[in-house]
């Protein structure tokens, strides 16, 4: 089985721009969750999608949004980028066991 | 609300020794799951071990065991016989999505 695939792996944006990140889960996994990882902050939960519906949400501002398509692929969007949004964004998919399978992440740098 | 606390930013252990990584959690859910993940310097997150809140026995997976003390709300990871490849960041998580800030483990030859 192919693993979780995230694109792009690296990107550089400037303040005020927006960005869209993509995540393709493991085949058969219907749950996709997103995390922001920064040094010292660990992984902070953004949101989880299951069968195209947002099922859980963390404490991030509305600039962070996501969606899930019928094939379980998910996208995350950040609008009006700020310097503090620079981070590694991780996506994970899961089956019924609850174990998270992570992608390699998208490293976003905001200048 | 879910809060996961890992109070050890960095730990060192001698090769072949055992090490305990601390994790405390705070959740109001009557039933919950606790997870540990490893993140080597290469960046990928690797699942290590799971403990359900109603599991009667502490979880074990090879050299990993989870010291679960429900009354203390702690779920410490014990790694026995440390190996150089165990050097990594270790994250505790509750209810799948809520992670601590991690502990950096360095194994010394």
PDB file of C-alpha atoms in Angstrom:
ATOM      1  CA  UNK A   1       0.000   0.000   0.000  1.00  0.00           C
ATOM      2  CA  UNK A   2       1.229   3.480  -0.775  1.00  0.00           C
ATOM      3  CA  UNK A   3       1.692   5.728   2.235  1.00  0.00           C
ATOM      4  CA  UNK A   4       0.296   9.174   2.906  1.00  0.00           C
ATOM      5  CA  UNK A   5       1.448  11.631   0.268  1.00  0.00           C
ATOM      6  CA  UNK A   6       1.735  15.345   0.871  1.00  0.00           C
ATOM      7  CA  UNK A   7       2.436  17.990  -1.736  1.00  0.00           C
ATOM      8  CA  UNK A   8       4.276  20.232  -2.070  1.00  0.00           C
ATOM      9  CA  UNK A   9       7.128  19.221   0.211  1.00  0.00           C
ATOM     10  CA  UNK A  10       8.577  22.703   0.445  1.00  0.00           C
ATOM     11  CA  UNK A  11       7.227  26.124  -0.366  1.00  0.00           C
ATOM     12  CA  UNK A  12       8.036  29.745   0.265  1.00  0.00           C
ATOM     13  CA  UNK A  13       5.391  32.448   0.442  1.00  0.00           C
ATOM     14  CA  UNK A  14       5.272  36.076   1.476  1.00  0.00           C
ATOM     15  CA  UNK A  15       3.075  37.675   4.103  1.00  0.00           C
ATOM     16  CA  UNK A  16      -0.484  38.223   2.982  1.00  0.00           C
ATOM     17  CA  UNK A  17      -0.466  35.469   0.401  1.00  0.00           C
ATOM     18  CA  UNK A  18      -2.463  32.299   0.676  1.00  0.00           C
ATOM     19  CA  UNK A  19      -1.370  28.673   0.357  1.00  0.00           C
ATOM     20  CA  UNK A  20      -3.019  25.357  -0.364  1.00  0.00           C
ATOM     21  CA  UNK A  21      -1.517  22.066   0.762  1.00  0.00           C
ATOM     22  CA  UNK A  22      -2.628  18.664  -0.437  1.00  0.00           C
ATOM     23  CA  UNK A  23      -2.789  15.278   1.252  1.00  0.00           C
ATOM     24  CA  UNK A  24      -3.591  11.902  -0.266  1.00  0.00           C
ATOM     25  CA  UNK A  25      -4.363   9.321   2.431  1.00  0.00           C
ATOM     26  CA  UNK A  26      -3.657   5.627   2.439  1.00  0.00           C
ATOM     27  CA  UNK A  27      -6.170   3.822   0.270  1.00  0.00           C
ATOM     28  CA  UNK A  28      -9.218   2.887   2.332  1.00  0.00           C
ATOM     29  CA  UNK A  29      -8.609   5.440   5.078  1.00  0.00           C
ATOM     30  CA  UNK A  30     -11.511   7.845   5.378  1.00  0.00           C
ATOM     31  CA  UNK A  31     -10.184  10.060   8.159  1.00  0.00           C
ATOM     32  CA  UNK A  32      -7.614  12.740   7.419  1.00  0.00           C
ATOM     33  CA  UNK A  33      -6.228  15.088  10.052  1.00  0.00           C
ATOM     34  CA  UNK A  34      -3.880  18.061   9.840  1.00  0.00           C
ATOM     35  CA  UNK A  35      -1.241  19.348  12.248  1.00  0.00           C
ATOM     36  CA  UNK A  36       1.089  22.311  12.543  1.00  0.00           C
ATOM     37  CA  UNK A  37       4.514  21.474  13.937  1.00  0.00           C
ATOM     38  CA  UNK A  38       6.859  24.173  15.184  1.00  0.00           C
ATOM     39  CA  UNK A  39       9.937  23.860  17.410  1.00  0.00           C
ATOM     40  CA  UNK A  40       8.935  23.875  21.065  1.00  0.00           C
ATOM     41  CA  UNK A  41       5.203  23.626  20.313  1.00  0.00           C
ATOM     42  CA  UNK A  42       4.995  20.027  19.264  1.00  0.00           C
ATOM     43  CA  UNK A  43       2.164  19.037  16.989  1.00  0.00           C
ATOM     44  CA  UNK A  44      -0.882  21.218  17.195  1.00  0.00           C
ATOM     45  CA  UNK A  45      -4.107  19.765  15.870  1.00  0.00           C
ATOM     46  CA  UNK A  46      -5.801  21.793  13.166  1.00  0.00           C
ATOM     47  CA  UNK A  47      -8.777  19.707  12.079  1.00  0.00           C
ATOM     48  CA  UNK A  48      -9.987  16.277  11.050  1.00  0.00           C
ATOM     49  CA  UNK A  49     -12.131  15.330   8.103  1.00  0.00           C
ATOM     50  CA  UNK A  50     -14.114  12.137   7.749  1.00  0.00           C
ATOM     51  CA  UNK A  51     -16.217  11.313   4.709  1.00  0.00           C
ATOM     52  CA  UNK A  52     -15.986  14.898   3.424  1.00  0.00           C
ATOM     53  CA  UNK A  53     -17.164  16.421   6.720  1.00  0.00           C
ATOM     54  CA  UNK A  54     -15.123  18.245   9.314  1.00  0.00           C
ATOM     55  CA  UNK A  55     -15.519  16.064  12.381  1.00  0.00           C
ATOM     56  CA  UNK A  56     -13.063  17.649  14.852  1.00  0.00           C
ATOM     57  CA  UNK A  57     -11.424  21.027  15.032  1.00  0.00           C
ATOM     58  CA  UNK A  58      -8.523  22.479  16.980  1.00  0.00           C
ATOM     59  CA  UNK A  59      -8.029  26.048  18.178  1.00  0.00           C
ATOM     60  CA  UNK A  60      -6.772  27.788  15.088  1.00  0.00           C
ATOM     61  CA  UNK A  61      -8.154  30.985  13.565  1.00  0.00           C
ATOM     62  CA  UNK A  62     -10.511  30.942  10.609  1.00  0.00           C
ATOM     63  CA  UNK A  63      -7.616  31.693   8.253  1.00  0.00           C
ATOM     64  CA  UNK A  64      -6.934  27.965   8.440  1.00  0.00           C
ATOM     65  CA  UNK A  65      -9.474  25.917   6.558  1.00  0.00           C
ATOM     66  CA  UNK A  66      -9.707  22.561   4.917  1.00  0.00           C
ATOM     67  CA  UNK A  67     -11.825  20.258   2.892  1.00  0.00           C
ATOM     68  CA  UNK A  68     -12.022  16.648   1.883  1.00  0.00           C
ATOM     69  CA  UNK A  69     -13.044  15.213  -1.441  1.00  0.00           C
ATOM     70  CA  UNK A  70     -15.060  12.106  -2.217  1.00  0.00           C
ATOM     71  CA  UNK A  71     -11.868  10.113  -2.803  1.00  0.00           C
ATOM     72  CA  UNK A  72     -10.715  11.090   0.746  1.00  0.00           C
ATOM     73  CA  UNK A  73      -7.975  13.379  -0.530  1.00  0.00           C
ATOM     74  CA  UNK A  74      -7.794  16.499   1.572  1.00  0.00           C
ATOM     75  CA  UNK A  75      -6.580  20.043   1.133  1.00  0.00           C
ATOM     76  CA  UNK A  76      -5.657  22.626   3.717  1.00  0.00           C
ATOM     77  CA  UNK A  77      -5.726  26.338   2.982  1.00  0.00           C
ATOM     78  CA  UNK A  78      -4.154  29.185   4.904  1.00  0.00           C
ATOM     79  CA  UNK A  79      -5.167  32.682   3.880  1.00  0.00           C
ATOM     80  CA  UNK A  80      -3.473  35.987   4.662  1.00  0.00           C
ATOM     81  CA  UNK A  81      -0.235  34.326   5.683  1.00  0.00           C
ATOM     82  CA  UNK A  82       1.668  35.617   8.697  1.00  0.00           C
ATOM     83  CA  UNK A  83       5.317  35.088   9.613  1.00  0.00           C
ATOM     84  CA  UNK A  84       4.180  32.858  12.483  1.00  0.00           C
ATOM     85  CA  UNK A  85       2.577  30.430  10.052  1.00  0.00           C
ATOM     86  CA  UNK A  86       6.020  29.182   9.052  1.00  0.00           C
ATOM     87  CA  UNK A  87       5.984  25.539  10.113  1.00  0.00           C
ATOM     88  CA  UNK A  88       5.936  21.942   9.055  1.00  0.00           C
ATOM     89  CA  UNK A  89       2.380  20.947   8.225  1.00  0.00           C
ATOM     90  CA  UNK A  90       1.702  17.282   8.698  1.00  0.00           C
ATOM     91  CA  UNK A  91      -1.211  15.289   7.433  1.00  0.00           C
ATOM     92  CA  UNK A  92      -2.226  11.901   8.785  1.00  0.00           C
ATOM     93  CA  UNK A  93      -4.797   9.339   7.796  1.00  0.00           C
ATOM     94  CA  UNK A  94      -6.297   6.616   9.909  1.00  0.00           C
ATOM     95  CA  UNK A  95      -8.443   3.559   9.701  1.00  0.00           C
ATOM     96  CA  UNK A  96     -10.662   2.175  12.458  1.00  0.00           C
ATOM     97  CA  UNK A  97      -7.712   1.334  14.723  1.00  0.00           C
ATOM     98  CA  UNK A  98      -7.031   4.964  15.554  1.00  0.00           C
ATOM     99  CA  UNK A  99      -3.340   4.703  14.718  1.00  0.00           C
ATOM    100  CA  UNK A 100      -2.261   7.716  12.694  1.00  0.00           C
ATOM    101  CA  UNK A 101      -0.225   7.234   9.537  1.00  0.00           C
ATOM    102  CA  UNK A 102       1.665  10.417   8.754  1.00  0.00           C
ATOM    103  CA  UNK A 103       2.922  11.932   5.558  1.00  0.00           C
ATOM    104  CA  UNK A 104       6.360  13.498   5.300  1.00  0.00           C
ATOM    105  CA  UNK A 105       4.938  16.973   5.674  1.00  0.00           C
ATOM    106  CA  UNK A 106       4.911  20.256   3.789  1.00  0.00           C
ATOM    107  CA  UNK A 107       7.425  22.769   5.056  1.00  0.00           C
ATOM    108  CA  UNK A 108       6.080  26.291   4.666  1.00  0.00           C
ATOM    109  CA  UNK A 109       8.288  29.345   5.006  1.00  0.00           C
ATOM    110  CA  UNK A 110       6.618  32.745   5.138  1.00  0.00           C
ATOM    111  CA  UNK A 111       8.872  35.723   4.366  1.00  0.00           C
TER     112      UNK A 111
ATOM    113  CA  UNK B   1     -10.569  20.111  26.386  1.00  0.00           C
ATOM    114  CA  UNK B   2      -7.485  17.938  26.058  1.00  0.00           C
ATOM    115  CA  UNK B   3      -4.075  18.799  27.433  1.00  0.00           C
ATOM    116  CA  UNK B   4      -0.979  16.661  27.112  1.00  0.00           C
ATOM    117  CA  UNK B   5       2.128  17.540  29.088  1.00  0.00           C
ATOM    118  CA  UNK B   6       5.623  16.276  28.458  1.00  0.00           C
ATOM    119  CA  UNK B   7       7.900  17.924  30.980  1.00  0.00           C
ATOM    120  CA  UNK B   8      11.230  16.608  29.705  1.00  0.00           C
ATOM    121  CA  UNK B   9      12.406  18.626  26.706  1.00  0.00           C
ATOM    122  CA  UNK B  10      15.565  16.547  26.425  1.00  0.00           C
ATOM    123  CA  UNK B  11      16.787  13.241  27.821  1.00  0.00           C
ATOM    124  CA  UNK B  12      20.045  11.307  27.565  1.00  0.00           C
ATOM    125  CA  UNK B  13      20.470   7.580  28.084  1.00  0.00           C
ATOM    126  CA  UNK B  14      23.389   5.234  27.825  1.00  0.00           C
ATOM    127  CA  UNK B  15      23.149   2.570  25.144  1.00  0.00           C
ATOM    128  CA  UNK B  16      21.593  -0.666  26.467  1.00  0.00           C
ATOM    129  CA  UNK B  17      20.066   1.108  29.443  1.00  0.00           C
ATOM    130  CA  UNK B  18      16.336   1.660  29.993  1.00  0.00           C
ATOM    131  CA  UNK B  19      14.745   5.107  29.890  1.00  0.00           C
ATOM    132  CA  UNK B  20      11.347   6.482  30.900  1.00  0.00           C
ATOM    133  CA  UNK B  21       9.730   9.355  29.049  1.00  0.00           C
ATOM    134  CA  UNK B  22       7.032  11.130  31.023  1.00  0.00           C
ATOM    135  CA  UNK B  23       3.567  12.062  29.851  1.00  0.00           C
ATOM    136  CA  UNK B  24       0.596  13.362  31.771  1.00  0.00           C
ATOM    137  CA  UNK B  25      -2.774  14.073  30.258  1.00  0.00           C
ATOM    138  CA  UNK B  26      -5.931  15.886  31.124  1.00  0.00           C
ATOM    139  CA  UNK B  27      -9.159  14.890  29.443  1.00  0.00           C
ATOM    140  CA  UNK B  28     -12.770  14.944  30.493  1.00  0.00           C
ATOM    141  CA  UNK B  29     -13.672  12.056  28.197  1.00  0.00           C
ATOM    142  CA  UNK B  30     -14.749   8.932  30.122  1.00  0.00           C
ATOM    143  CA  UNK B  31     -13.092   6.718  27.524  1.00  0.00           C
ATOM    144  CA  UNK B  32      -9.887   7.668  25.769  1.00  0.00           C
ATOM    145  CA  UNK B  33      -6.815   6.333  24.041  1.00  0.00           C
ATOM    146  CA  UNK B  34      -3.190   7.201  24.599  1.00  0.00           C
ATOM    147  CA  UNK B  35      -0.535   6.951  21.897  1.00  0.00           C
ATOM    148  CA  UNK B  36       3.195   7.355  21.603  1.00  0.00           C
ATOM    149  CA  UNK B  37       4.959   8.302  18.378  1.00  0.00           C
ATOM    150  CA  UNK B  38       8.614   8.588  17.436  1.00  0.00           C
ATOM    151  CA  UNK B  39       9.989  11.208  15.052  1.00  0.00           C
ATOM    152  CA  UNK B  40      13.596  10.603  13.938  1.00  0.00           C
ATOM    153  CA  UNK B  41      15.660  13.395  12.450  1.00  0.00           C
ATOM    154  CA  UNK B  42      14.426  12.350   9.012  1.00  0.00           C
ATOM    155  CA  UNK B  43      11.030  13.731  10.010  1.00  0.00           C
ATOM    156  CA  UNK B  44       8.583  10.874   9.595  1.00  0.00           C
ATOM    157  CA  UNK B  45       6.237  10.125  12.496  1.00  0.00           C
ATOM    158  CA  UNK B  46       6.195   6.487  13.545  1.00  0.00           C
ATOM    159  CA  UNK B  47       3.524   4.933  15.751  1.00  0.00           C
ATOM    160  CA  UNK B  48       4.965   3.046  18.712  1.00  0.00           C
ATOM    161  CA  UNK B  49       2.310   1.969  21.174  1.00  0.00           C
ATOM    162  CA  UNK B  50      -1.325   2.429  22.214  1.00  0.00           C
ATOM    163  CA  UNK B  51      -3.135   2.179  25.538  1.00  0.00           C
ATOM    164  CA  UNK B  52      -6.891   2.293  25.944  1.00  0.00           C
ATOM    165  CA  UNK B  53      -8.238   3.828  29.119  1.00  0.00           C
ATOM    166  CA  UNK B  54     -10.148   0.673  30.009  1.00  0.00           C
ATOM    167  CA  UNK B  55      -7.334  -1.732  29.218  1.00  0.00           C
ATOM    168  CA  UNK B  56      -6.548  -3.734  32.317  1.00  0.00           C
ATOM    169  CA  UNK B  57      -2.923  -4.337  31.469  1.00  0.00           C
ATOM    170  CA  UNK B  58      -0.158  -1.971  30.458  1.00  0.00           C
ATOM    171  CA  UNK B  59       0.559  -2.084  26.738  1.00  0.00           C
ATOM    172  CA  UNK B  60       3.806  -3.568  25.473  1.00  0.00           C
ATOM    173  CA  UNK B  61       5.331  -3.656  21.996  1.00  0.00           C
ATOM    174  CA  UNK B  62       8.753  -5.220  21.850  1.00  0.00           C
ATOM    175  CA  UNK B  63      11.163  -2.953  23.716  1.00  0.00           C
ATOM    176  CA  UNK B  64       8.423  -0.378  24.324  1.00  0.00           C
ATOM    177  CA  UNK B  65       6.047  -0.501  27.247  1.00  0.00           C
ATOM    178  CA  UNK B  66       3.572   1.997  28.553  1.00  0.00           C
ATOM    179  CA  UNK B  67       3.390   2.602  32.298  1.00  0.00           C
ATOM    180  CA  UNK B  68      -0.264   3.623  32.582  1.00  0.00           C
ATOM    181  CA  UNK B  69      -1.394   5.076  35.896  1.00  0.00           C
ATOM    182  CA  UNK B  70      -4.976   6.136  35.408  1.00  0.00           C
ATOM    183  CA  UNK B  71      -5.488   7.781  38.783  1.00  0.00           C
ATOM    184  CA  UNK B  72      -2.409   9.935  38.222  1.00  0.00           C
ATOM    185  CA  UNK B  73      -3.356  10.570  34.583  1.00  0.00           C
ATOM    186  CA  UNK B  74       0.065   9.506  33.450  1.00  0.00           C
ATOM    187  CA  UNK B  75       1.148   7.368  30.507  1.00  0.00           C
ATOM    188  CA  UNK B  76       4.907   7.113  30.600  1.00  0.00           C
ATOM    189  CA  UNK B  77       6.816   5.353  27.823  1.00  0.00           C
ATOM    190  CA  UNK B  78       9.530   2.950  28.886  1.00  0.00           C
ATOM    191  CA  UNK B  79      12.173   1.969  26.355  1.00  0.00           C
ATOM    192  CA  UNK B  80      14.270  -0.971  27.439  1.00  0.00           C
ATOM    193  CA  UNK B  81      17.769  -1.780  26.175  1.00  0.00           C
ATOM    194  CA  UNK B  82      18.196   1.547  24.351  1.00  0.00           C
ATOM    195  CA  UNK B  83      19.791   1.507  20.927  1.00  0.00           C
ATOM    196  CA  UNK B  84      21.498   4.290  19.004  1.00  0.00           C
ATOM    197  CA  UNK B  85      18.592   4.262  16.564  1.00  0.00           C
ATOM    198  CA  UNK B  86      16.246   5.248  19.372  1.00  0.00           C
ATOM    199  CA  UNK B  87      17.632   8.786  19.258  1.00  0.00           C
ATOM    200  CA  UNK B  88      14.631  10.837  18.152  1.00  0.00           C
ATOM    201  CA  UNK B  89      11.784  13.069  19.302  1.00  0.00           C
ATOM    202  CA  UNK B  90       9.036  11.237  21.151  1.00  0.00           C
ATOM    203  CA  UNK B  91       5.477  12.500  21.305  1.00  0.00           C
ATOM    204  CA  UNK B  92       2.658  11.451  23.571  1.00  0.00           C
ATOM    205  CA  UNK B  93      -0.887  11.890  22.261  1.00  0.00           C
ATOM    206  CA  UNK B  94      -4.397  11.487  23.628  1.00  0.00           C
ATOM    207  CA  UNK B  95      -7.561  10.712  21.738  1.00  0.00           C
ATOM    208  CA  UNK B  96      -5.641  10.516  18.478  1.00  0.00           C
ATOM    209  CA  UNK B  97      -5.236  14.187  17.754  1.00  0.00           C
ATOM    210  CA  UNK B  98      -3.872  15.943  20.828  1.00  0.00           C
ATOM    211  CA  UNK B  99      -0.098  15.874  21.182  1.00  0.00           C
ATOM    212  CA  UNK B 100       2.410  16.989  23.759  1.00  0.00           C
ATOM    213  CA  UNK B 101       5.416  19.145  22.956  1.00  0.00           C
ATOM    214  CA  UNK B 102       7.706  16.139  22.761  1.00  0.00           C
ATOM    215  CA  UNK B 103      10.873  14.855  24.389  1.00  0.00           C
ATOM    216  CA  UNK B 104      14.160  14.695  22.535  1.00  0.00           C
ATOM    217  CA  UNK B 105      15.959  11.469  23.406  1.00  0.00           C
ATOM    218  CA  UNK B 106      19.651  11.026  22.736  1.00  0.00           C
ATOM    219  CA  UNK B 107      21.227   7.613  23.166  1.00  0.00           C
ATOM    220  CA  UNK B 108      24.925   7.792  24.045  1.00  0.00           C
ATOM    221  CA  UNK B 109      27.248   5.019  22.895  1.00  0.00           C
TER     222      UNK B 109
END
